[in-house]
Amino acid sequence: MTRLAGWGGVPAVDARERVGESLAEVCRPASLTRGLGRSYGDASLPPHAGAIVASTRLGDRVLAFDRAAGVLRAEAGFRLSQLEELTRPAGWVSPVVPGTRHVTLGGMVASDIHGKNHHVAGCFGAHVRGLRLQVADGRELETGPDREPELFAATLGGMGLTGHILEVEVALLAIARPWLVIEVEPAPDLAALVARLRAASRAWPYTVAWADALSRGARLGRGIVIKGRWAEPGEAPATSPIHSRVDSRLAVPFNLPSWVLAPASVRIFDELFYRAHCWSAGRRVVHPDRFFHALDSIRDWNRLYGARGFVQHQSVLPVEAGDAHIVRYFETITRHAGASFLTVVKDCGAEGRGLLSFPRPGVSVALDLPMRGAATQALVDALNRHVIETGGRIYLAKDALTRREDFVAMEPRLAAFDAVRRAWDPERRLRSALSVRLLGDPG
Amino acid sequence: MKIAFLGATRGMGRSLARLCAKRGDAVALLGRDPDALARSARDLEVLGAGAVAPVPCDLAAPTGFGPALDAAADALGGLDAVVLSAADFARPAELDADPARAVRLATLNFTHSIAFLEAARVRLLARGGGTLCVFSSVAGDRARKATGIYGSTKAGLSHYAEAVDLRDRPRGLRVVLVKPGFVRTGMTADLPVPPFAGEPEAVARRVLTAIDRGWPVVYAPPIWRVVMLVIRALPRFVMRRVEF
Ligand SMILES: Cc1cc2nc3c(=O)[nH]c(=O)nc-3n(C[C@H](O)[C@H](O)[C@H](O)COP(=O)(O)OP(=O)(O)OC[C@H]3O[C@@H](n4cnc5c(N)ncnc54)[C@H](O)[C@@H]3O)c2cc1C
């Protein structure tokens, strides 16, 4: 038995984790597959204690890399860090990347991850050419945009509930130089932040904003907008260090004891983070990891929250609802004193193909909340009320505390997803702690 | 470098083969599962191996060792190094319950391993030397309650490797004896993870350095050199009591 948890450390479940080099074999008896556990809540946890979870950790072989066409096929456990090491020197990068490079291809597909370029590139799934899937009855099949398209669409963002992903084929993005040109622009308040973020998205492929969700009044939601694009030949050298220079210089060696209160941890983290990255205003050329995977510079930073862990809450508030809602949303956060360091704000582009994928046009807000039991639950409930009111939705890869009735209220696509599961897995063999909590699966 | 592996579709051997591939070495993959061989071969090709040759070979079938090594040498145009990382493993309870299982483990990890290494040794010597890299284990350094049979095969293998080094080094054969501590591979997936557990990639990096520099013995993770120094020095009555 192994104690398993997501990146937030809560909840945790005792599971039987199967690890091995042959994914097809490892997955067969499992109710769920798991990558590196970088999703935050219970998405990668088994439906109940003692259930079998397959780990793709050792199933990480590259099966093909077409250096001319930029298409890569690999086993589901292949990590983004490995991909970057292999393809960047050849002039190719993953078309969509999350804030950490310690994720697997399988996890990127199952969460249908979005990046800072969602407004131009869509989700990861938009670039997936094919998936080899082991479905609930043990059969293996190839799916893609033109092969078993419904199953394919349900698998993108399907959180592992449609089948075990064994292989992933993805079309990469060509770059001229492995360096990034970035520009940092401060914003004095929330309205300015959102406006500048939107304006930036019209001119830059990568945009993101960090907001201060703790200050109140006129300074509510002040922060910085960061814009980026790959460098052109005249702007940067043709090579970059293969091993990220910013990776893991600082490490948090153990769970901080519980007497280190969250606000103090938050301040320490902020300090380390800003010192490591010196985000001052202006334009310059930086190593891509510094821009894309800034959080990786502090290894195991989740331990800052101590043994009680933390949850993340990420939602998207639709454009149609208007910007006034965003202000009210932030006011709810400050009212509950949630102590979120790094509140990440992003504007999302068009909805993709994935039946349960997160993004849709609107403003996404991601918060880290130290776990304080009922108080944290109350905050999440309050935030979800906004989400339901505005017609928004939450990101399942981050969620741990949303209630089933709230999820059902915000997710009109559930019936379509259910239909696919009924067709391919009528006995509900594939389940997770998340699907028991949110989809009403048997525990 | 032209290098042949027995056992490189899994665990530490696999990580080592990938490091070699990344720097452009020519690699022969000896193993018994054709699907695993084909997948690993493709992996090594994409990672940059100068050449990759999958060769069927099973630690359970010693008559195939010589022909497999010859096929590897033919495919790569010679051999500079041979690595044995394949091994059998079972929990003590399984061995207690099934004497035939215990004999099989002892046979594969000692008798057949030595048969393979002998076949490799004579071929390397015939072409003027090279490197023989043997994966043993810290379990062979001192007897423990929990790993009697596995540990004794590894003790035998370590003894053999040292003897070959003493005898054949003047003739150009270098022996690199690897003694891993607990490493998180598929083999150890079911076991509780003890302190000082290592990752296969880190172990592989250290072993490759040892191969390049010709270190005779390499502990990985390195902390185990110190741990075993202490454990080896403990008197028997203490070993009876400690749950090491
Ligand atoms: C610091 C940090 C920053 C992040 N930034 C972003 C971001 O910017 N954008 C974003 O979208 N996400 C982001 N994430 C979330 C992260 O990218 C996703 O949760 C990702 O899916 C985790 O990958 P993993 O391999 O660890 O998968 P896990 O966390 O292990 O699993 C995630 C889900 O995928 C399923 N799964 C995994 N492998 C398979 C498989 N082979 N077959 C079927 N199902 C599988 C699991 O069952 C689970 O439901 C971030 C996470 C962290 C920790």
XYZ file of C-alpha atoms and ligand atoms in Angstrom:
740
model
C 0.000 0.000 0.000
C 1.231 3.476 -0.820
C -0.147 6.740 0.459
C -1.071 8.740 -2.638
C -2.035 12.372 -2.942
C -2.131 15.030 -5.627
C 0.177 18.037 -5.626
C -1.843 19.802 -2.931
C -1.333 16.886 -0.523
C -5.026 16.699 0.272
C -6.959 14.437 0.134
C -4.681 11.381 0.465
C -5.640 7.738 -0.054
C -3.924 4.406 0.597
C -3.745 2.682 -2.765
C -1.972 -0.164 -4.437
C 0.197 1.551 -7.024
C 1.387 -0.641 -9.886
C 4.599 0.439 -11.545
C 6.258 -1.243 -14.491
C 7.819 -0.812 -17.888
C 4.910 -2.324 -19.808
C 1.999 0.085 -19.533
C -0.536 -2.262 -21.124
C 0.243 -4.827 -18.422
C 0.360 -2.361 -15.563
C -2.986 -0.781 -16.487
C -5.033 -3.919 -17.019
C -6.233 -4.477 -13.427
C -6.290 -0.798 -12.494
C -9.323 1.424 -11.989
C -7.307 4.515 -12.871
C -3.991 5.603 -14.354
C -1.823 8.238 -12.816
C 1.152 10.202 -14.104
C 3.332 12.285 -11.802
C 0.484 13.367 -9.536
C 0.834 17.023 -10.497
C -2.902 17.522 -10.554
C -3.848 19.135 -7.264
C -6.856 17.447 -5.736
C -8.267 13.933 -6.099
C -8.233 13.523 -9.914
C -5.328 11.065 -9.813
C -6.523 9.149 -6.736
C -8.333 5.800 -6.714
C -12.059 5.587 -5.949
C -11.474 4.010 -2.537
C -8.660 2.876 -0.237
C -6.983 -0.288 -1.449
C -7.963 0.135 -5.113
C -5.333 -0.426 -7.785
C -3.865 2.583 -9.556
C -1.483 2.233 -12.494
C 1.521 4.535 -12.562
C 2.945 5.485 -15.945
C 6.215 6.599 -14.343
C 8.268 3.850 -16.058
C 6.340 3.787 -19.326
C 8.216 6.659 -20.890
C 9.746 5.491 -24.138
C 9.796 7.682 -27.237
C 8.386 5.772 -30.171
C 8.979 8.224 -33.001
C 10.173 11.757 -33.586
C 9.901 13.139 -37.092
C 12.382 15.997 -37.029
C 11.218 17.348 -40.374
C 7.487 17.387 -39.652
C 7.714 17.932 -35.891
C 5.514 15.013 -34.872
C 6.330 13.021 -31.754
C 4.867 9.758 -30.502
C 5.709 8.419 -27.067
C 4.410 6.261 -24.258
C 2.032 8.046 -21.905
C 4.575 8.348 -19.082
C 6.971 10.391 -21.222
C 7.521 13.617 -19.354
C 7.357 17.156 -20.639
C 10.874 17.695 -19.257
C 12.137 14.812 -21.406
C 10.262 16.153 -24.411
C 11.844 19.575 -24.038
C 15.305 18.090 -23.702
C 14.802 16.025 -26.862
C 12.982 18.395 -29.186
C 14.111 21.918 -28.282
C 17.597 21.523 -29.774
C 15.891 20.329 -32.977
C 13.759 23.479 -33.131
C 10.481 22.074 -31.845
C 8.517 22.610 -28.625
C 5.313 21.358 -27.126
C 2.477 23.448 -28.590
C 0.939 23.841 -25.113
C 2.727 23.683 -21.752
C 1.562 24.010 -18.140
C 3.351 25.854 -15.329
C 5.509 22.842 -14.490
C 7.569 20.532 -16.679
C 7.103 17.584 -14.307
C 3.983 16.233 -16.009
C 3.417 13.287 -18.320
C 1.913 13.225 -21.800
C -0.927 11.070 -20.448
C -1.673 13.599 -17.721
C -1.520 16.473 -20.220
C -4.106 14.735 -22.413
C -6.377 13.569 -19.591
C -6.475 17.126 -18.199
C -6.442 18.648 -21.700
C -4.076 21.229 -20.283
C -4.053 24.836 -21.380
C -1.114 27.200 -21.406
C -0.366 30.887 -21.513
C -1.096 30.710 -25.259
C -4.614 29.333 -24.955
C -6.029 32.293 -26.880
C -4.018 31.303 -29.964
C -3.240 27.590 -29.570
C -6.205 26.139 -27.689
C -5.677 23.163 -25.395
C -3.072 20.409 -25.687
C -5.718 18.114 -27.165
C -6.058 20.355 -30.214
C -2.588 19.170 -31.247
C -2.982 15.494 -30.467
C -2.976 13.400 -33.649
C -3.665 10.052 -32.070
C -3.970 8.169 -28.792
C -3.508 4.507 -28.049
C -6.100 3.682 -25.444
C -6.799 0.641 -23.308
C -10.539 0.803 -22.680
C -12.399 -0.648 -19.706
C -12.852 -4.141 -21.142
C -9.098 -4.442 -21.725
C -9.174 -3.881 -25.492
C -6.520 -1.632 -26.998
C -7.436 0.742 -29.768
C -6.198 3.769 -31.626
C -8.289 6.927 -31.350
C -7.907 10.338 -32.913
C -9.837 13.181 -34.458
C -11.001 10.776 -37.194
C -10.959 7.449 -35.363
C -13.551 6.850 -32.667
C -13.963 10.645 -32.493
C -16.470 10.601 -29.604
C -14.222 8.478 -27.442
C -11.314 10.721 -28.408
C -13.220 13.889 -27.492
C -14.277 12.422 -24.153
C -10.704 11.401 -23.389
C -9.395 14.969 -23.825
C -9.981 16.430 -20.390
C -11.728 13.192 -19.367
C -9.513 12.807 -16.268
C -8.643 9.175 -16.991
C -12.263 8.019 -16.887
C -12.592 6.826 -20.498
C -9.563 4.540 -20.692
C -5.892 4.134 -19.918
C -3.857 6.232 -22.337
C -0.890 4.133 -23.460
C 0.601 6.272 -26.223
C 0.256 9.858 -27.363
C 1.079 11.371 -30.745
C 1.344 15.131 -30.857
C 2.203 17.757 -33.465
C 4.881 20.102 -32.121
C 5.410 23.802 -32.635
C 8.383 25.044 -34.686
C 10.548 27.741 -33.117
C 13.373 29.778 -34.605
C 15.313 30.240 -31.372
C 15.019 28.446 -28.001
C 14.727 31.735 -26.125
C 11.835 33.893 -25.200
C 11.279 37.603 -25.593
C 9.170 38.789 -22.677
C 7.678 42.047 -21.584
C 6.436 42.784 -18.078
C 3.862 45.469 -17.400
C 2.483 46.414 -13.981
C -1.211 47.096 -13.399
C -2.435 49.196 -10.447
C -5.829 47.524 -10.001
C -8.017 44.678 -11.182
C -9.797 46.544 -13.971
C -6.485 47.654 -15.447
C -5.076 44.158 -15.047
C -7.890 42.535 -16.989
C -7.902 45.253 -19.657
C -4.122 45.021 -20.173
C -4.239 41.248 -20.249
C -6.856 41.362 -23.024
C -4.972 43.965 -24.998
C -1.789 41.936 -24.632
C -3.514 38.824 -25.951
C -4.251 40.551 -29.222
C -0.558 41.123 -29.914
C 1.302 38.367 -28.023
C 1.019 34.558 -28.275
C 1.782 34.026 -24.585
C 0.170 36.097 -21.862
C -0.518 35.695 -18.155
C -1.050 37.931 -15.157
C -0.257 37.546 -11.476
C -2.594 39.354 -9.195
C -2.411 40.263 -5.547
C -5.640 38.904 -4.121
C -4.888 40.055 -0.585
C -4.875 43.832 -0.858
C -8.255 45.537 -0.695
C -10.045 48.651 -1.847
C -8.565 50.575 -4.737
C -5.573 48.252 -4.907
C -7.660 45.111 -5.142
C -6.266 42.869 -7.827
C -3.181 44.933 -8.649
C -0.479 42.871 -10.288
C 1.671 42.376 -13.317
C 0.938 41.277 -16.866
C 3.613 39.158 -18.520
C 3.758 38.753 -22.282
C 5.993 36.481 -24.305
C 6.909 35.203 -27.747
C 9.660 32.997 -29.125
C 12.703 34.978 -30.188
C 13.538 35.620 -33.835
C 16.952 34.776 -35.304
C 18.443 38.230 -34.765
C 17.339 38.383 -31.145
C 18.899 35.356 -29.465
C 21.495 32.616 -29.861
C 20.567 29.386 -31.670
C 21.240 27.180 -28.654
C 20.169 27.207 -25.045
C 21.452 25.113 -22.159
C 19.754 21.732 -22.405
C 19.383 21.380 -18.688
C 17.278 24.144 -17.382
C 19.373 26.618 -15.501
C 16.510 27.699 -13.372
C 15.364 24.242 -12.388
C 15.534 23.183 -8.767
C 18.194 25.444 -7.408
C 16.173 25.964 -4.299
C 14.376 23.135 -2.593
C 11.972 22.840 0.297
C 13.441 19.898 2.198
C 10.437 18.761 4.232
C 6.899 19.655 5.161
C 7.023 22.838 7.160
C 5.764 22.204 10.700
C 2.178 23.212 11.258
C 3.113 26.120 13.545
C 4.435 27.911 10.485
C 1.221 29.652 9.663
C 0.172 29.873 6.082
C 0.460 33.661 5.708
C 4.082 33.439 6.824
C 4.763 30.659 4.323
C 3.100 32.724 1.672
C 5.386 35.625 2.361
C 8.492 33.420 2.345
C 7.408 31.916 -0.916
C 6.692 35.261 -2.514
C 10.063 36.479 -1.446
C 11.901 33.437 -2.836
C 9.863 33.491 -5.974
C 10.366 37.122 -6.796
C 14.016 37.009 -5.861
C 14.574 33.989 -8.097
C 12.952 35.691 -11.032
C 13.353 39.424 -10.631
C 10.193 40.240 -12.492
C 10.883 43.884 -13.151
C 9.059 45.875 -15.779
C 10.388 46.097 -19.330
C 11.355 43.894 -22.255
C 14.130 41.273 -22.301
C 15.212 37.848 -23.520
C 14.941 34.943 -21.057
C 15.393 31.184 -20.897
C 12.043 29.560 -21.725
C 11.867 27.643 -18.439
C 11.971 30.872 -16.544
C 8.855 32.010 -18.326
C 6.939 28.747 -18.663
C 7.953 26.792 -15.576
C 8.916 29.475 -13.099
C 7.530 27.490 -10.170
C 9.881 24.590 -10.864
C 12.738 26.754 -9.608
C 11.695 25.872 -6.082
C 11.547 22.112 -5.823
C 8.741 20.600 -3.721
C 7.302 24.008 -2.970
C 4.020 22.341 -2.065
C 5.653 21.422 1.260
C 5.504 25.071 2.247
C 1.918 24.415 3.199
C 2.826 21.814 5.787
C 1.162 18.480 6.374
C -2.357 19.900 6.126
C -1.765 20.676 2.490
C -3.597 23.080 0.247
C -6.158 23.112 -2.498
C -6.279 25.053 -5.671
C -9.396 26.542 -7.144
C -9.387 27.553 -10.779
C -12.429 28.800 -12.586
C -13.229 30.598 -15.783
C -15.751 33.454 -15.700
C -17.275 33.913 -19.179
C -16.782 37.137 -21.148
C -20.547 37.456 -21.637
C -21.005 37.870 -17.890
C -19.094 41.175 -17.921
C -16.074 42.357 -15.912
C -18.046 43.440 -12.854
C -18.212 39.803 -11.848
C -14.458 39.523 -11.712
C -14.311 42.301 -9.136
C -17.016 40.611 -7.051
C -15.142 37.341 -7.316
C -11.988 38.952 -5.924
C -13.993 40.605 -3.170
C -15.252 37.176 -2.131
C -11.667 35.981 -1.885
C -10.506 38.883 0.299
C -13.610 38.616 2.476
C -12.695 35.022 3.285
C -8.989 35.901 3.795
C -7.976 32.940 1.704
C -4.237 33.799 1.700
C -3.468 32.823 -1.845
C 0.036 33.692 -2.978
C 0.309 33.893 -6.740
C -3.186 34.320 -7.959
C -2.899 33.627 -11.656
C -5.225 35.383 -14.078
C -5.451 34.341 -17.696
C -7.781 35.086 -20.539
C -9.020 32.024 -22.361
C -9.823 31.572 -26.022
C -12.399 29.420 -27.772
C -13.637 26.151 -26.319
C -11.932 23.064 -27.705
C -12.983 19.564 -28.649
C -12.655 17.895 -25.242
C -16.044 17.024 -23.786
C -15.059 18.089 -20.277
C -12.123 20.389 -21.051
C -11.825 23.409 -18.860
C -11.259 26.554 -20.945
C -13.918 28.639 -22.661
C -13.840 32.322 -23.653
C -13.501 34.343 -20.477
C -11.163 35.155 -17.615
C -9.602 32.309 -15.663
C -8.596 32.854 -12.039
C -6.464 30.299 -10.165
C -6.016 30.459 -6.396
C -3.914 28.418 -3.970
C -5.708 28.007 -0.669
C -4.091 26.539 2.427
C -6.325 23.748 3.720
C -8.213 24.938 6.785
C -11.104 22.535 6.786
C -14.585 24.058 6.920
C -13.362 27.606 6.237
C -11.734 26.546 3.004
C -14.812 24.557 2.022
C -16.942 27.643 2.642
C -14.702 29.772 0.432
C -14.807 27.222 -2.387
C -18.597 27.028 -2.075
C -18.832 30.818 -2.254
C -16.574 30.960 -5.303
C -18.573 28.223 -6.986
C -21.762 30.250 -6.505
C -20.184 32.977 -8.635
C -19.139 30.402 -11.185
C -22.656 28.988 -11.450
C -24.238 32.446 -11.604
C -22.017 33.586 -14.426
C -22.248 30.353 -16.402
C -18.585 29.582 -15.835
C -16.871 26.371 -14.892
C -14.052 24.954 -12.771
C -10.874 23.080 -13.732
C -11.100 19.453 -12.610
C -7.314 18.988 -12.517
C -7.177 21.482 -9.660
C -10.324 20.706 -7.764
C -10.744 18.908 -4.438
C -13.711 20.524 -2.700
C -16.456 21.235 -5.227
C -19.780 19.626 -4.330
C -21.550 17.339 -6.732
C -24.691 19.469 -7.009
C -22.576 22.548 -7.820
C -20.649 20.682 -10.461
C -23.840 19.395 -12.084
C -25.240 22.950 -12.054
C -22.217 24.361 -13.887
C -21.684 21.525 -16.380
C -24.251 21.162 -19.177
C -21.877 18.838 -21.075
C -22.160 16.053 -18.471
C -24.850 14.103 -20.339
C -22.693 13.808 -23.456
C -19.717 12.651 -21.382
C -21.894 10.150 -19.549
C -23.151 8.703 -22.815
C -19.605 7.935 -23.945
C -18.797 6.294 -20.629
C -21.987 4.241 -20.821
C -20.986 2.986 -24.260
C -17.400 2.089 -23.415
C -17.526 1.294 -19.715
C -21.087 0.306 -18.748
C -19.894 -1.239 -15.471
C -17.937 1.850 -14.473
C -14.705 -0.034 -14.014
C -12.759 3.165 -14.495
C -13.284 5.462 -11.566
C -11.394 7.914 -9.405
C -11.928 9.659 -6.101
C -12.934 12.647 -8.216
C -15.539 10.720 -10.209
C -17.027 9.322 -7.006
C -17.241 12.829 -5.578
C -18.438 14.725 -8.650
C -20.009 12.225 -11.050
C -21.793 10.013 -8.568
C -19.813 6.871 -9.366
C -19.978 4.034 -6.819
C -17.111 4.333 -4.304
C 31.400 3.337 -27.758
C 29.882 0.034 -28.908
C 28.036 -1.474 -26.027
C 25.839 -4.538 -25.503
C 23.256 -4.790 -22.718
C 21.464 -7.756 -21.291
C 18.495 -6.347 -19.385
C 18.186 -2.847 -20.839
C 14.441 -2.841 -21.411
C 13.919 -2.300 -17.704
C 15.132 -0.547 -14.630
C 18.656 0.767 -14.219
C 19.897 -0.965 -17.376
C 17.285 0.891 -19.370
C 18.284 4.248 -17.923
C 21.949 3.493 -18.627
C 21.223 2.507 -22.232
C 19.305 5.757 -22.718
C 22.236 7.823 -21.461
C 24.522 5.987 -23.867
C 22.055 6.568 -26.709
C 21.868 10.291 -25.958
C 25.603 10.648 -26.478
C 25.499 8.699 -29.719
C 26.851 5.300 -28.632
C 26.002 2.201 -30.676
C 23.850 -0.091 -28.582
C 22.917 -3.765 -28.810
C 19.872 -4.706 -26.765
C 19.784 -8.300 -25.587
C 16.513 -9.440 -24.079
C 13.751 -11.978 -24.215
C 10.545 -9.985 -24.827
C 10.415 -9.026 -28.532
C 7.850 -6.266 -27.996
C 9.821 -4.654 -25.182
C 12.999 -4.932 -27.283
C 11.362 -3.303 -30.293
C 9.980 -0.428 -28.202
C 13.232 0.180 -26.389
C 15.137 -0.003 -29.678
C 12.938 2.717 -31.154
C 13.339 4.789 -27.994
C 17.142 4.596 -28.190
C 17.137 5.428 -31.906
C 15.062 8.540 -31.363
C 17.215 9.590 -28.414
C 20.241 9.591 -30.711
C 21.982 6.208 -30.588
C 24.586 5.757 -33.334
C 23.129 2.318 -34.058
C 20.669 0.032 -32.329
C 20.488 -3.734 -32.642
C 17.826 -5.745 -30.819
C 19.027 -9.323 -30.226
C 16.907 -12.111 -28.711
C 18.578 -13.519 -25.593
C 17.185 -15.000 -22.385
C 19.031 -15.273 -19.083
C 17.232 -18.609 -18.673
C 18.831 -20.048 -21.836
C 22.622 -20.018 -21.483
C 23.337 -21.781 -24.789
C 22.158 -18.593 -26.495
C 24.640 -16.278 -24.760
C 27.615 -16.761 -27.113
C 25.593 -16.518 -30.323
C 23.725 -13.442 -29.027
C 26.963 -11.651 -28.177
C 28.396 -12.564 -31.564
C 25.271 -11.238 -33.263
C 25.582 -8.016 -31.249
C 29.246 -7.616 -32.247
C 28.397 -8.287 -35.895
C 25.574 -5.765 -35.884
C 27.646 -3.005 -34.255
C 30.947 -3.864 -35.941
C 32.678 -4.821 -32.676
C 32.107 -4.430 -28.953
C 33.818 -2.182 -26.416
C 31.640 -2.958 -23.424
C 29.116 -5.479 -22.181
C 26.646 -4.704 -19.396
C 24.696 -7.269 -17.412
C 21.818 -5.732 -15.497
C 19.202 -8.455 -15.957
C 18.373 -10.340 -12.786
C 15.589 -12.291 -11.181
C 13.904 -11.084 -8.028
C 11.251 -12.414 -5.681
C 10.022 -11.556 -2.239
C 11.378 -13.775 0.540
C 7.861 -15.116 1.183
C 7.566 -16.328 -2.407
C 10.909 -18.103 -2.137
C 9.976 -19.737 1.167
C 6.746 -20.997 -0.336
C 8.285 -22.465 -3.461
C 11.694 -24.159 -3.435
C 11.716 -24.371 -7.236
C 11.347 -20.588 -7.384
C 14.356 -20.235 -5.099
C 16.461 -22.529 -7.267
C 15.435 -20.582 -10.337
C 16.464 -17.289 -8.777
C 19.786 -18.726 -7.644
C 20.415 -20.235 -11.073
C 19.613 -17.086 -13.038
C 21.368 -14.637 -10.779
C 24.484 -16.701 -10.201
C 25.117 -19.617 -12.547
C 23.621 -18.133 -15.688
C 24.905 -14.666 -14.936
C 28.410 -16.025 -14.695
C 27.910 -18.017 -17.866
C 26.924 -14.806 -19.639
C 29.801 -12.817 -18.213
C 32.265 -15.555 -19.153
C 30.962 -15.541 -22.717
C 31.393 -11.757 -22.781
C 34.797 -11.886 -21.103
C 36.401 -14.226 -23.643
C 35.000 -12.185 -26.525
C 36.255 -8.879 -25.133
C 39.684 -10.384 -24.393
C 39.866 -11.838 -27.895
C 39.623 -8.348 -29.323
C 42.153 -6.852 -26.897
C 40.024 -5.861 -23.948
C 37.097 -3.628 -23.063
C 34.729 -3.095 -20.185
C 32.590 -5.637 -18.412
C 29.931 -3.955 -16.286
C 28.161 -6.147 -13.741
C 25.118 -5.110 -11.725
C 25.419 -6.741 -8.318
C 23.850 -5.280 -5.166
C 24.653 -3.998 -1.696
C 22.641 -7.054 -0.641
C 25.769 -9.049 -1.515
C 27.974 -7.116 0.903
C 26.548 -8.508 4.100
C 24.083 -11.261 4.899
C 20.683 -10.083 6.050
C 17.697 -11.855 7.479
C 15.442 -10.689 4.672
C 17.445 -11.386 1.538
C 19.354 -14.621 2.048
C 19.129 -16.177 -1.387
C 19.100 -13.008 -3.501
C 21.924 -11.567 -1.413
C 24.061 -14.681 -1.645
C 23.809 -14.784 -5.436
C 24.900 -11.156 -5.522
C 27.749 -11.892 -3.099
C 28.894 -14.610 -5.481
C 28.629 -12.286 -8.448
C 30.650 -9.578 -6.678
C 33.303 -12.134 -5.796
C 33.480 -13.292 -9.397
C 33.737 -9.739 -10.719
C 36.589 -8.929 -8.376
C 38.453 -12.060 -9.393
C 38.099 -11.266 -13.090
C 39.336 -7.756 -12.455
C 42.412 -9.074 -10.637
C 43.183 -11.554 -13.362
C 42.333 -9.789 -16.599
C 42.989 -6.109 -16.010
C 46.601 -6.497 -17.189
C 45.183 -7.874 -20.447
C 43.025 -4.812 -21.011
C 39.755 -5.928 -19.472
C 38.195 -3.514 -17.024
C 35.496 -4.717 -14.704
C 32.996 -2.228 -13.284
C 31.057 -3.728 -10.407
C 27.868 -1.832 -9.619
C 26.362 -2.155 -6.150
C 23.017 -0.384 -6.081
C 21.166 0.193 -2.854
C 17.402 0.427 -3.006
C 16.480 1.967 -6.370
C 12.929 2.825 -7.401
C 12.468 0.583 -10.424
C 9.727 -1.817 -11.509
C 11.532 -4.577 -9.578
C 11.150 -2.808 -6.245
C 7.737 -1.281 -6.942
C 5.938 -3.493 -4.421
C 8.398 -2.931 -1.589
C 8.208 -0.228 1.063
C 10.614 2.567 0.150
C 13.477 2.781 2.691
C 15.692 5.800 3.390
C 18.364 6.615 0.780
C 16.209 5.227 -2.062
C 17.695 6.141 -5.436
C 16.215 6.921 -8.841
C 17.311 4.847 -11.851
C 18.443 7.893 -13.862
C 20.762 9.106 -11.132
C 22.213 5.617 -10.699
C 22.743 5.359 -14.449
C 24.628 8.662 -14.569
C 26.988 7.424 -11.900
C 27.504 4.065 -13.558
C 28.312 5.716 -16.884
C 30.961 7.821 -15.186
C 32.360 4.640 -13.650
C 32.457 2.953 -17.067
C 34.149 5.964 -18.666
C 36.743 6.256 -15.909
C 37.181 2.586 -15.172
C 36.194 2.628 -11.491
C 36.260 -0.967 -10.251
C 33.410 -0.619 -7.763
C 30.571 1.881 -7.749
C 27.939 2.243 -5.049
C 24.747 3.980 -6.127
C 23.375 6.132 -4.630
C 26.915 6.875 -3.306
C 25.783 7.082 0.329
C 25.641 3.278 0.334
C 29.417 3.044 0.354
C 29.395 4.581 3.809
C 26.300 2.693 4.953
C 27.827 -0.631 3.923
C 31.152 0.242 5.537
C 29.279 0.440 8.819
C 27.060 -2.574 8.191
C 30.000 -4.735 7.218
C 31.781 -3.841 10.412
C 28.918 -4.849 12.692
C 29.564 -8.033 14.671
C 27.234 -10.974 14.118
C 25.435 -10.607 17.435
C 24.473 -7.081 16.479
C 23.282 -8.194 13.032
C 21.053 -10.735 14.772
C 19.319 -7.931 16.575
C 19.070 -5.127 14.013
C 16.238 -5.190 11.543
C 18.416 -4.064 8.669
C 2.967 24.063 -10.514
C 1.869 23.578 -11.410
C 1.457 24.378 -12.464
C 0.433 23.956 -13.306
N 0.072 24.757 -14.345
C -0.922 24.367 -15.179
C -1.301 25.150 -16.292
O -0.747 26.218 -16.529
N -2.287 24.704 -17.101
C -2.903 23.512 -16.887
O -3.778 23.143 -17.672
N -2.569 22.734 -15.840
C -1.591 23.136 -14.986
N -1.227 22.328 -13.937
C -1.900 21.032 -13.766
C -1.146 19.924 -14.469
O -0.604 20.349 -15.674
C -2.106 18.794 -14.768
O -2.741 18.404 -13.607
C -1.405 17.583 -15.391
O -2.392 16.791 -15.949
C -0.621 16.765 -14.409
O 0.034 15.730 -15.099
P 0.479 14.398 -14.381
O 1.238 13.594 -15.378
O 1.146 14.671 -13.086
O -0.926 13.711 -14.164
P -1.647 13.269 -12.800
O -1.769 14.443 -11.900
O -0.983 12.076 -12.260
O -3.059 12.894 -13.381
C -3.933 13.919 -13.829
C -5.174 13.284 -14.437
O -4.811 12.583 -15.613
C -5.176 11.228 -15.519
N -4.113 10.477 -16.192
C -2.770 10.613 -16.045
N -2.132 9.768 -16.866
C -3.080 9.084 -17.546
C -3.038 8.059 -18.535
N -1.884 7.566 -19.010
N -4.219 7.573 -18.994
C -5.388 8.054 -18.545
N -5.471 9.027 -17.603
C -4.340 9.534 -17.114
C -5.279 10.933 -14.047
O -6.165 9.884 -13.807
C -5.808 12.253 -13.527
O -7.193 12.308 -13.690
C -0.202 22.712 -13.081
C 0.207 21.915 -12.015
C 1.247 22.326 -11.182
C 1.678 21.454 -10.045
